[in-house]
Coordinates of C-alpha atoms in Angstrom, one line a residue:
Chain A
X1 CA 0.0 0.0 0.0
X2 CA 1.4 3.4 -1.1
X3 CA 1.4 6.1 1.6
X4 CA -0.3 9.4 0.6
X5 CA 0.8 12.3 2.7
X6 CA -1.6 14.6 3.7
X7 CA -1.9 18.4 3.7
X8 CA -1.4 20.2 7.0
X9 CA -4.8 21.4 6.8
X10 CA -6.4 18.0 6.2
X11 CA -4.7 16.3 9.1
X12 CA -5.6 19.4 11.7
X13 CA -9.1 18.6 9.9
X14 CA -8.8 14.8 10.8
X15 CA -7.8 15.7 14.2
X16 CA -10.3 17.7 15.4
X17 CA -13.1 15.7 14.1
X18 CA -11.7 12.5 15.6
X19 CA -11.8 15.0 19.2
X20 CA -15.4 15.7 18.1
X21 CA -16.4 12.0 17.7
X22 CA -14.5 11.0 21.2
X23 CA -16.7 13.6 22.9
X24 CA -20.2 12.5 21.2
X25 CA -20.0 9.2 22.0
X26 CA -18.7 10.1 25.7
X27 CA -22.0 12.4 25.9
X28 CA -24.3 9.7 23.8
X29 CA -22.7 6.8 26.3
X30 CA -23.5 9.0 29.7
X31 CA -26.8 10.2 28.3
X32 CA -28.2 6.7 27.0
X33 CA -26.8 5.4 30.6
X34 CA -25.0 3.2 29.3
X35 CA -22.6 3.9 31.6
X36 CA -23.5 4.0 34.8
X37 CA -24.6 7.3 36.3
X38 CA -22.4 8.9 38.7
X39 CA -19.2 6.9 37.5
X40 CA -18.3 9.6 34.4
X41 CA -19.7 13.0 34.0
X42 CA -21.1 13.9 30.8
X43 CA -18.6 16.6 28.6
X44 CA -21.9 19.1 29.0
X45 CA -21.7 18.8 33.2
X46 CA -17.8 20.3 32.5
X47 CA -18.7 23.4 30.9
X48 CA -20.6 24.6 34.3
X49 CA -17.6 23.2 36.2
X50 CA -15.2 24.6 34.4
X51 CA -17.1 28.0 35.4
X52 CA -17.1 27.4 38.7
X53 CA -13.4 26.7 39.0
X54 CA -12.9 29.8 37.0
X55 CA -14.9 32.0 38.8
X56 CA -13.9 31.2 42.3
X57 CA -10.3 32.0 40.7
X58 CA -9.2 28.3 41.2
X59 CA -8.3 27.7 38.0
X60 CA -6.1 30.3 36.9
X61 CA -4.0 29.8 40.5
X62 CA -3.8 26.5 39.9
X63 CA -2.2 27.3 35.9
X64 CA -0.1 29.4 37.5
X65 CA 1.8 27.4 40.3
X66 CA 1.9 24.5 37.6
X67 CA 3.3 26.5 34.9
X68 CA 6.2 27.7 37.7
X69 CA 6.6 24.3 39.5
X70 CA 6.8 23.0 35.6
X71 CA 8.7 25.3 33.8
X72 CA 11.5 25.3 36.6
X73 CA 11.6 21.7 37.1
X74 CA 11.6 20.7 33.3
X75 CA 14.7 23.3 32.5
X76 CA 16.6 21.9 35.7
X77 CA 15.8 18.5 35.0
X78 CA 16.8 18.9 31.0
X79 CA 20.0 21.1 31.4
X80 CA 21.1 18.8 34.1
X81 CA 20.1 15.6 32.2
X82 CA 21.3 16.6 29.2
X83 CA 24.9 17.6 30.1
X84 CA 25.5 14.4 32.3
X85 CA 24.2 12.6 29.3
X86 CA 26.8 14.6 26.9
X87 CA 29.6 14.3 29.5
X88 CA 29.0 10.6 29.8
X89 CA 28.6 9.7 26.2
X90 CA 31.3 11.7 25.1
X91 CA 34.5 10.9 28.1
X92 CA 34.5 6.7 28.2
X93 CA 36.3 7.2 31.8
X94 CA 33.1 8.8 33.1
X95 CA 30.7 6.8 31.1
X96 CA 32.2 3.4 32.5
X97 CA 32.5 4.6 36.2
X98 CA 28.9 6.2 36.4
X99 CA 27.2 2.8 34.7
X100 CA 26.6 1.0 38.1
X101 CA 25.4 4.4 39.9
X102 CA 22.9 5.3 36.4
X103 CA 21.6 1.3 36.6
X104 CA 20.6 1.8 40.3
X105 CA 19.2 5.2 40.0
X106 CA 17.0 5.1 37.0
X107 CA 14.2 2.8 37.4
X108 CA 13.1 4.4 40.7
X109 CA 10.1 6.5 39.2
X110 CA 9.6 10.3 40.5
X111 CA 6.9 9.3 42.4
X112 CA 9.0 7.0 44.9
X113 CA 11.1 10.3 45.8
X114 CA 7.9 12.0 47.0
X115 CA 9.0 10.8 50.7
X116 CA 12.3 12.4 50.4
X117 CA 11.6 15.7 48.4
X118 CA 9.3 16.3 51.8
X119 CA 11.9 15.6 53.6
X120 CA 14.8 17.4 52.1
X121 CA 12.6 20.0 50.4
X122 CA 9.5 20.2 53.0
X123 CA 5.9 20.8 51.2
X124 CA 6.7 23.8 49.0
X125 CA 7.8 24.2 45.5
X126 CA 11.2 23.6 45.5
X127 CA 9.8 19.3 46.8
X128 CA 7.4 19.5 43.5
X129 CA 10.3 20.6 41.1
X130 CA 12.3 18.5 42.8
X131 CA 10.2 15.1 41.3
X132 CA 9.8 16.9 38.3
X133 CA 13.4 17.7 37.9
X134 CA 14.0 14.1 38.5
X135 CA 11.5 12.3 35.8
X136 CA 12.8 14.9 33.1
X137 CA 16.5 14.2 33.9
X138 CA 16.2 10.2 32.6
X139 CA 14.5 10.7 29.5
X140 CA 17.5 14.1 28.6
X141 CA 20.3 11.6 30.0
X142 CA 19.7 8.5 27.6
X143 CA 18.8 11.1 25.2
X144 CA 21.7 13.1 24.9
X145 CA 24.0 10.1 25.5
X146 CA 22.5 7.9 22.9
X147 CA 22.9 11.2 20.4
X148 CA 26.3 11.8 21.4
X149 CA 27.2 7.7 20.3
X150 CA 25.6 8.0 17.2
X151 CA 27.6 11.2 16.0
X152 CA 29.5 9.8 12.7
X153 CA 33.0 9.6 14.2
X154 CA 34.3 11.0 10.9
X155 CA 33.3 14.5 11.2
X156 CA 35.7 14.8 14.3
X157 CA 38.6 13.6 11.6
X158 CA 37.1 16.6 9.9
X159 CA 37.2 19.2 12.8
X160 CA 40.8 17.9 13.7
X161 CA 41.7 18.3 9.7
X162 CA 40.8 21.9 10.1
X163 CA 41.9 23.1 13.5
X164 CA 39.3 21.8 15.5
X165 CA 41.2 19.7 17.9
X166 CA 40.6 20.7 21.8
X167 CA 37.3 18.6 23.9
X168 CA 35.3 22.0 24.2
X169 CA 36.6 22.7 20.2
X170 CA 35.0 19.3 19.5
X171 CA 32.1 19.6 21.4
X172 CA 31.1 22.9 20.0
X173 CA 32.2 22.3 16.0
X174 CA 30.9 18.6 16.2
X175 CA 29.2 16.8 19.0
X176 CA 26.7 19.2 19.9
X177 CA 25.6 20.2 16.1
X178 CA 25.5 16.4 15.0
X179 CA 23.7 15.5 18.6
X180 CA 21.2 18.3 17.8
X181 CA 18.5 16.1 16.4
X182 CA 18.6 13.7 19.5
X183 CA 18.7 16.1 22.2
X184 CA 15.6 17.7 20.9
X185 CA 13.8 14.4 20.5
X186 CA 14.7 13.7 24.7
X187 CA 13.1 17.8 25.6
X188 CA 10.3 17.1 23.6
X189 CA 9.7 13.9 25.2
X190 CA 10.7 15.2 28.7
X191 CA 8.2 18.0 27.6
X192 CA 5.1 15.4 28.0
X193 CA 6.8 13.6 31.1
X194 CA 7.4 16.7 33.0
X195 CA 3.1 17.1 32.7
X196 CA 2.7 14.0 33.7
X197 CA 4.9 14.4 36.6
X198 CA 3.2 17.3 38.3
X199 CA 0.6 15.4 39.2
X200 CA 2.7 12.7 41.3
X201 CA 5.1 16.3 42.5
X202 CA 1.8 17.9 43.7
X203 CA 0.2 15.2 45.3
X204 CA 1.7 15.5 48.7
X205 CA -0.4 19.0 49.1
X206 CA 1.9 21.5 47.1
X207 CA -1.2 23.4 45.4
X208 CA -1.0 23.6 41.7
X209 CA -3.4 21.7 39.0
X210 CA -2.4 18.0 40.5
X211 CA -3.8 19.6 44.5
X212 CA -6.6 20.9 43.2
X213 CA -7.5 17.1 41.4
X214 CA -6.5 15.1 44.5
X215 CA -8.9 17.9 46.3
X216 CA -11.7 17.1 44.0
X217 CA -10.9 13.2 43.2
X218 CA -11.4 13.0 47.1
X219 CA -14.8 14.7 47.1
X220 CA -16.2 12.1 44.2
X221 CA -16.4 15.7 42.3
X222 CA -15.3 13.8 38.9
X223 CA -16.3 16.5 36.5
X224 CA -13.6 19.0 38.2
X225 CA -11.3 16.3 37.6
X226 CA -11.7 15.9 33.8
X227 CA -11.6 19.6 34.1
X228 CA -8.1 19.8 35.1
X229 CA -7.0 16.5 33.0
X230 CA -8.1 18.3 29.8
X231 CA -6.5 21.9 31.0
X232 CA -3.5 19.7 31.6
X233 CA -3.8 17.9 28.0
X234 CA -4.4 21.6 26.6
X235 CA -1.3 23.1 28.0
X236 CA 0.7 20.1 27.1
X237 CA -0.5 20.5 23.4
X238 CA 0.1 24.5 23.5
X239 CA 4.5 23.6 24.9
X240 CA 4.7 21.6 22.8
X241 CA 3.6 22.8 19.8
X242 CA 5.8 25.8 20.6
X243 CA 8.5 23.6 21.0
X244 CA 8.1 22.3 17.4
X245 CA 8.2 25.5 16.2
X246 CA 12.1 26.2 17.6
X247 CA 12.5 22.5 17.0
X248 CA 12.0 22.7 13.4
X249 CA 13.9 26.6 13.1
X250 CA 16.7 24.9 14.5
X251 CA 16.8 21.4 12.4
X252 CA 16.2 24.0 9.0
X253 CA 19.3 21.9 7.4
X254 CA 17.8 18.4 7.7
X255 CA 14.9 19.4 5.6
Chain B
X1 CA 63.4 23.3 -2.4
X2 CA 61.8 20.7 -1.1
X3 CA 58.6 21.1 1.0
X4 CA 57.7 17.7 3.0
X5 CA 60.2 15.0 4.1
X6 CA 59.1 11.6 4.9
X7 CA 61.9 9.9 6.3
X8 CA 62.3 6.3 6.9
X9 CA 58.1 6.2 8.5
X10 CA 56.3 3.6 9.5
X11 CA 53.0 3.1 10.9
X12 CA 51.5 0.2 13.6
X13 CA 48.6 -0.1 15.3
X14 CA 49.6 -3.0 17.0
X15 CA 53.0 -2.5 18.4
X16 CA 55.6 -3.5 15.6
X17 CA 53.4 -7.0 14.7
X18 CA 52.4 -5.9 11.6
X19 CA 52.6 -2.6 9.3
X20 CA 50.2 -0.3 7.9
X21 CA 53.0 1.1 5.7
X22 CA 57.0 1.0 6.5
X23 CA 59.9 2.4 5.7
X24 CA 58.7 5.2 3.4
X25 CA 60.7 7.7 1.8
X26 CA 59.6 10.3 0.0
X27 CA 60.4 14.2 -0.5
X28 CA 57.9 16.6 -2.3
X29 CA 58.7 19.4 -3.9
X30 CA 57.6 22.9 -3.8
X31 CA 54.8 23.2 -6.5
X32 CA 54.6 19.7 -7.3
X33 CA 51.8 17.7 -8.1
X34 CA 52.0 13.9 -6.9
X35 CA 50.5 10.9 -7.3
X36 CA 50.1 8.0 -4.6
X37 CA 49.1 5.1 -6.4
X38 CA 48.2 1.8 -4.9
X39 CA 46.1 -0.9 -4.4
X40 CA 43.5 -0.9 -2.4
X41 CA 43.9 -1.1 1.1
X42 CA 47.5 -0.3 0.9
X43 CA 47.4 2.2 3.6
X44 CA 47.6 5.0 1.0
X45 CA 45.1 6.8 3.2
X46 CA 47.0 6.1 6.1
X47 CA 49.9 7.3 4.9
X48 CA 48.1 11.1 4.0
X49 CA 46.7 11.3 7.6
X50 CA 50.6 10.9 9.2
X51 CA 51.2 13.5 6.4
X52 CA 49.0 15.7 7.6
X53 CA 49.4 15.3 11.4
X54 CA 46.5 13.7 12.2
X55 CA 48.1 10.6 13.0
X56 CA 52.0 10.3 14.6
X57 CA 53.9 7.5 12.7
X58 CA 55.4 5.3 14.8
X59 CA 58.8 5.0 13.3
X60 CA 60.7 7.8 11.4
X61 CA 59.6 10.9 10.8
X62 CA 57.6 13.7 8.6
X63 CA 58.6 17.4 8.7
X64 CA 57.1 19.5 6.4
X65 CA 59.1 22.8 5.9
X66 CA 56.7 25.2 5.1
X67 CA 58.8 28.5 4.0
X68 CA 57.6 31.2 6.6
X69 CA 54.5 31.1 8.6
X70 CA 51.7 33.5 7.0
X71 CA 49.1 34.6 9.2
X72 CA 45.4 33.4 8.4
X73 CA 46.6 30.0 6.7
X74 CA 47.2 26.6 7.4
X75 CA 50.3 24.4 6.4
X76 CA 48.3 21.3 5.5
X77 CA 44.7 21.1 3.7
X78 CA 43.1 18.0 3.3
X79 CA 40.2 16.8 0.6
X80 CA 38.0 13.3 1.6
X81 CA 37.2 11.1 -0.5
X82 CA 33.4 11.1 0.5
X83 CA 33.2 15.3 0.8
X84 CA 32.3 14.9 4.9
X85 CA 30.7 18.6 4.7
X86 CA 29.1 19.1 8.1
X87 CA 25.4 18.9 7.6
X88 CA 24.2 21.4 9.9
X89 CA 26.5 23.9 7.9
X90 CA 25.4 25.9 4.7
X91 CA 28.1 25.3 1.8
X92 CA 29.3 28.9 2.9
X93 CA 29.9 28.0 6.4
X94 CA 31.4 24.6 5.8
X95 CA 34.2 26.5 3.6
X96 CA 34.3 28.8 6.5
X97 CA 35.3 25.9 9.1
X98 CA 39.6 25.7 8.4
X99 CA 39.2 29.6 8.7
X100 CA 37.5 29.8 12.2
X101 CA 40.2 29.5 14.8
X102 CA 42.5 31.7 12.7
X103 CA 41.8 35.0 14.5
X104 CA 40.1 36.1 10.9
X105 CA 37.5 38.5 11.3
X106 CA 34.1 37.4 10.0
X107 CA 33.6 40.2 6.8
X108 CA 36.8 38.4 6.1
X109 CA 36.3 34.8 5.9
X110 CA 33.3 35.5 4.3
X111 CA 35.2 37.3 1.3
X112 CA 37.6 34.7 1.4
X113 CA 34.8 31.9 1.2
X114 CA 33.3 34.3 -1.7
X115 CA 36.3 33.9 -3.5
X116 CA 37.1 30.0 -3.3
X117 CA 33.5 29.3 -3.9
X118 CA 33.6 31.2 -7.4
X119 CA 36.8 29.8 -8.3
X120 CA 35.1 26.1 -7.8
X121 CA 32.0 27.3 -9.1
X122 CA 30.0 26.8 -6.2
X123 CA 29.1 30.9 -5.8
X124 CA 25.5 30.1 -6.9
X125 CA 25.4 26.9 -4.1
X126 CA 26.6 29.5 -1.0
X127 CA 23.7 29.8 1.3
X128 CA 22.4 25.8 0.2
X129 CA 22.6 22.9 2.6
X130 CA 25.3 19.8 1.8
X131 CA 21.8 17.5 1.3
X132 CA 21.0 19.9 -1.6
X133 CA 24.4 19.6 -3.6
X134 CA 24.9 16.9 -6.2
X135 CA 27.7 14.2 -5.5
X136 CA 29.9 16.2 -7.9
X137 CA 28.9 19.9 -6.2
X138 CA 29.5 18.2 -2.3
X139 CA 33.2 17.2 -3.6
X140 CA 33.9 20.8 -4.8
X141 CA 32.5 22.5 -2.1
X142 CA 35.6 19.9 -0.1
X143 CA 37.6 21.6 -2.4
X144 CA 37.0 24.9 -1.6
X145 CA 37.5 24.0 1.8
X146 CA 40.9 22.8 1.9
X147 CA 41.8 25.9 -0.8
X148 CA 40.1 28.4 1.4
X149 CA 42.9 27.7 4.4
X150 CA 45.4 28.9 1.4
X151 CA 47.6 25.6 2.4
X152 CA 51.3 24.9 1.8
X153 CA 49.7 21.7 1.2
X154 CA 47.1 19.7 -0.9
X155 CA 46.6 16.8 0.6
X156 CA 43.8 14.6 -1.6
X157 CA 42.1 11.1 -0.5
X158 CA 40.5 9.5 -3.4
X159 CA 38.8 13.0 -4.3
X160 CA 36.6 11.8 -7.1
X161 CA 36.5 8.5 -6.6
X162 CA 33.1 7.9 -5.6
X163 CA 31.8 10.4 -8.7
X164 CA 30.4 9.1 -12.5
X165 CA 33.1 9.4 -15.3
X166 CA 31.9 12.7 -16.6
X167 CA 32.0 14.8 -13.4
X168 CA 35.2 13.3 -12.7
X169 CA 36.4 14.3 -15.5
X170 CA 34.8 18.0 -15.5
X171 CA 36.5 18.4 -11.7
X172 CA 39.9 16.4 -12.9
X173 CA 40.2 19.3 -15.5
X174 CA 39.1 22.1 -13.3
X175 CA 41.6 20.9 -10.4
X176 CA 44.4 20.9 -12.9
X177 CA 43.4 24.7 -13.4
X178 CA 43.1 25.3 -10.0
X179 CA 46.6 24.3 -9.4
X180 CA 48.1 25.8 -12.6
X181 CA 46.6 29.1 -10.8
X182 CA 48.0 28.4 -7.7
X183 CA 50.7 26.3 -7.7
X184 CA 50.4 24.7 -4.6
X185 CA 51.9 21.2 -3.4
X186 CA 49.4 18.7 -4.2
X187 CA 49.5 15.3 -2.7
X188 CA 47.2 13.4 -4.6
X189 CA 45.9 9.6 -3.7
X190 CA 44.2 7.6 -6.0
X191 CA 44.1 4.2 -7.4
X192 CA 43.2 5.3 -10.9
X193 CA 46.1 4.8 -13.2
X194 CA 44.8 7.1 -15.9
X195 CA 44.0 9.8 -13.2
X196 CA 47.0 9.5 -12.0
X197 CA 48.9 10.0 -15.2
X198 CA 46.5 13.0 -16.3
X199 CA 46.9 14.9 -13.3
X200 CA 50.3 14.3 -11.9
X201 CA 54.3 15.7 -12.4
X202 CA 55.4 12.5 -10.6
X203 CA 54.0 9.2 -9.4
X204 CA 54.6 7.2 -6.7
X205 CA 54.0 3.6 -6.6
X206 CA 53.3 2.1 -2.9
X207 CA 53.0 -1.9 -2.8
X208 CA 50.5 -3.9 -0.7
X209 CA 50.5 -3.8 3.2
X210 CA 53.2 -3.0 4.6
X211 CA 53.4 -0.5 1.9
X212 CA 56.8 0.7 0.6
X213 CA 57.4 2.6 -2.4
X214 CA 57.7 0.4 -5.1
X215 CA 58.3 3.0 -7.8
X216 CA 58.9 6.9 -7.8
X217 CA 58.2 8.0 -11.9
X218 CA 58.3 11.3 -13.4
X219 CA 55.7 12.0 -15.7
X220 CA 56.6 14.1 -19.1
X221 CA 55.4 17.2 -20.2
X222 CA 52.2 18.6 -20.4
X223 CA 49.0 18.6 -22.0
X224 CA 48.9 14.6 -21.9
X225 CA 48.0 12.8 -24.7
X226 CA 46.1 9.5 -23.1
X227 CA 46.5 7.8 -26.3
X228 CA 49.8 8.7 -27.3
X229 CA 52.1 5.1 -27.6
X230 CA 54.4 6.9 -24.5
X231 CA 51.3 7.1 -22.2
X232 CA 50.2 4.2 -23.1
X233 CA 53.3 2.6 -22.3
X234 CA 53.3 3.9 -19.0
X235 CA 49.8 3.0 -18.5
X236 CA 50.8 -0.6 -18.8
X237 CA 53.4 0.0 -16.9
X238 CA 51.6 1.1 -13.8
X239 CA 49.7 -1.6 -13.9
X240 CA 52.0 -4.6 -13.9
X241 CA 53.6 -2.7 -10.7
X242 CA 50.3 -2.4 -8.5
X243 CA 49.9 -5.7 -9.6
X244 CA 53.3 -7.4 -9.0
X245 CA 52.5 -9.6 -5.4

C-alpha cells in the first residue's frame, strides 16, 4: 500500500473531528446510561464546572503554580540531564564509572522520591520541582548520551583536519551540532513527562493543578477532575507545539 | 626546495606485529603535483593522515618545511574522498570551518569563502545545505574548503572516486586549473592509473601492506595525450607494478 501524505490542513481537519467523535459518543454513552450514572460526568456537566473553577479564581491559580513548579523543574531536570548525558557519552572514563550508579538510579520512578523531596525540600515548591526535575533528567540523560554515540566519528577527523582539535573545540564544532537532532527528540519527550509528573510532584499537598484534582478526586467531584486532566492535556499540546516551532527553526538543514 | 620530508616512516597499530605502511621515503617538492598510487587497502590513506598530522607515525619521521608562517593560513589542507561537509553547515559556512580559529574577522572569511567558492563554481550553491548539492557539487565544495585555508599543502584522498566518469572528469580538468593558478603542493591519492597520469608531475607507486614505495616516476610534459604510444606505455606499466604480489 502506497502512503499518501496529507496536507497540513487536512490532518488538523482529521484531528479535530476525531476529538469531536470522542466527545459524542462520551455524551451519547453518559446520556443513553450506558454507563453507569455517577461513575463519568457527561462533557456538558464540564462546561458549568469549568465555570465554577474559574470564577472562584481556582483555576487560573492552579495554571499558575503548575506553569512555575513545571517550567522550573523541566529546564533543571533537561539542562542537568542533558549535560550528564553529553559528559558521559562523550569521556568513556566517566561513562564506565557512572554505569553502576545510572543502573541503580534510573528505574526508581519520581513518584517514589515524593518521601524524600518532603523531607529534604518540605511541602513547597522547591519538593514539586524536585520530582519533576528528577523524571525529566532520565529521559535528557539517555537522550543526549544515545545522540552523542551515534555522531558519525568521521566528522571529528574533519574538525581535527581543520583546526578543531581541543574537547570544548570538539564539542562545539561537532558533538553538539550532529547530537542536535537527538537532544531535541529527549526535551520534547521530557516536555510530556514533566506534565505527567506534576501530578505525582503535587500530590503530597503542594497546590498547583495536580492539588486541586486530589482535592476534588477525594470529594467524588469527577467533573472538576476531567476539568483539570483536559487543561493539563491543553497546556501540554500549547508547549509543545511551541516547541516544534524552535525544533523545526533549528533542524532548518535536515529538511 | 623541497617542501615535505618523509623519512624512513612507519605506521602500527599493534605494536611492531604488523605494518600499515614502513619504511617510506619520499620528499615533495615545492609546487609539485604527486600521485600516490596503490592498491586498495594499501594504507595509501593512512599514509596522508601521518602526512597531515593527524596521526603520529610510529617510526621515522615527517617534517614539512613550510617557508615562513603566514598569518590566516594553514600548512596542510586535506580533501576526503566522501566530501564529509558538516550537515548542519550551509556550503558557505562549511568553507568557513579551516578559517574559524585563525583569528580572521568574520567580513573576512566570508570574502575569502566568496572567492574560493567562485573559483570552484560553487558561488550560486553559497547559502544551500550539503543534502542539496549533487555528488559532484559536495566534492567541490571539499575543495573549496581545503583551498580556502590557502595551504602549503594539498593533501587529496581519493577525491573523485566515488563520482560518475563525466563529473570526474569536469573536476579532474578544473583541479588541474586550479593548481596551474596556484601552484600549490598537491598530494594526490588515488588508485586510478589514468587519473594519476593525467593529473600528476610525478608518481609514486606504494605496494600492498606494509606499503613501501615500489616505484617513484616522473611524468613528461604537459598537455597529456592519453592515447599517445608513450602514455600508453606507461599505463601498462603502472599496472603490472600495482599488480606485481
Amino acid at each position: 500500500m502506497t502512503e499518501r501524505r496529507l496536507s497540513g490542513r487536512v490532518r488538523l481537519g482529521l484531528s479535530l473531528s476525531g476529538l469531536i467523535v470522542l466527545f459524542a459518543l462520551w455524551q451519547a454513552a453518559v446520556k443513553s446510561r450506558l454507563v453507569p450514572p455517577g461513575i463519568l460526568p457527561a462533557p456538558s456537566e464540564l462546561w458549568p464546572a469549568w465555570m465554577a473553577e474559574i470564577s472562584g479564581g481556582f483555576w487560573q491559580q492552579s495554571i499558575l503554580d503548575s506553569l512555575s513548579h513545571y517550567a522550573t523543574g523541566l529546564l533543571a531536570g533537561s539542562v542537568l540531564g542533558t549535560s550528564a548525558g553529553l559528559v558521559c557519552g562523550s569521556v568513556p572514563v566517566i561513562d564506565a564509572a557512572s554505569g553502576g550508579i545510572v543502573r541503580m538510579l534510573r528505574p526508581i520512578p519520581g513518584l517514589a522520591w515524593v518521601p524524600f523531596a518532603i523531607l529534604w525540600f518540605g511541602l513547597n515548591n522547591a519538593g514539586a520541582t524536585f520530582v519533576i526535575a528528577i523524571s525529566v533528567f532520565w529521559i535528557n540523560f539517555y537522550a543526549a548520551w544515545g545522540a552523542v554515540k551515534a555522531v558519525d566519528r568521521d566528522l571529528y577527523e574533519v574538525a581535527a583536519a581543520f583546526g578543531h582539535r581541543g574537547f570544548f573545540s570538539r564539542l562545539s564544532c561537532v558533538t553538539l551540532p550532529a547530537a542536535m537532532p537527538g537532544l531535541l527528540a529527549g526535551l520534547r519527550t521530557g516536555l510530556g513527562q514533566g506534565w505527567m509528573s506534576v501530578v505525582a510532584a503535587e500530590l503530597f499537598g503542594v497546590p498547583g493543578i495536580g492539588a486541586r484534582m486530589m482535592q476534588a478526586s477525594s470529594l467524588l467531584a469527577t467533573d472538576v477532575v476531567v476539568v483539570y486532566m483536559l487543561t493539563m492535556a491543553a497546556l501540554y499540546a500549547l508547549t509543545d507545539f511551541l516547541f516544534g516551532l524552535v525544533r523545526d527553526r533549528l533542524l532548518r538543514w535536515q529538511g | 626546495m623541497s617542501l615535505v620530508h618523509i623519512e624512513d616512516a612507519g605506521l602500527s597499530h599493534d605494536g611492531g606485529e604488523s605494518f600499515v605502511f614502513r619504511h617510506v621515503t619520499l620528499a615533495l617538492e615545492s609546487g609539485q603535483f604527486v600521485a600516490v598510487l596503490g592498491p586498495s587497502g594499501a594504507g595509501k590513506s593512512t599514509l596522508l593522515r601521518v602526512v597531515m598530522g593527524l596521526v603520529p607515525p610510529t617510526e621515522g619521521r615527517v617534517t614539512l618545511t613550510a617557508p615562513a608562517h603566514r598569518d590566516g593560513t594553514r600548512g596542510t589542507a586535506l580533501v576526503f574522498q566522501d566530501a564529509r561537509l558538516m550537515p548542519w553547515r550551509s556550503v558557505r559556512k562549511n568553507v568557513e570551518l579551516g578559517l574559524e580559529g585563525l583569528g580572521i574577522p568574520a567580513p573576512e572569511r566570508h570574502a575569502r569563502a566568496e572567492r574560493v567558492l567562485k573559483l570552484v563554481g560553487l558561488t550560486a550553491e553559497a547559502g544551500r545545505w550539503p543534502r542539496q548539492l549533487s555528488g559532484g557539487q559536495r566534492q567541490r565544495a571539499g575543495v573549496a574548503r581545503a583551498l580556502v585555508t590557502d595551504p602549503e599543502l594539498l593533501l587529496m584522498d581519493e577525491p573523485f572516486g566515488a563520482l560518475d566518469a563525466i563529473t570526474r572528469a569536469g573536476l579532474q580538468q578544473e583541479l588541474l586549473e586550479i593548481w596551474r593558478e596556484t601552484r600549490k603542493t598537491v598530494l594526490f591519492v588515488t588508485h586510478d592509473v589514468e587519473e594519476a597520469i593525467l593529473m600528476a608531475d610525478r608518481i609514486v607507486v606504494l605496494s600492498g601492506r606494509p606499503a613501501a614505495v615500489r616505484a617513484d616516476i616522473m611524468v613528461g610534459a604537459r598537455p597529456r595525450d592519453p592515447s599517445s604510444a608513450e602514455m600508453r606505455a606507461l599505463t601498462s606499466e603502472l599496472r603490472r607494478l600495482i599488480a606485481e604480489p
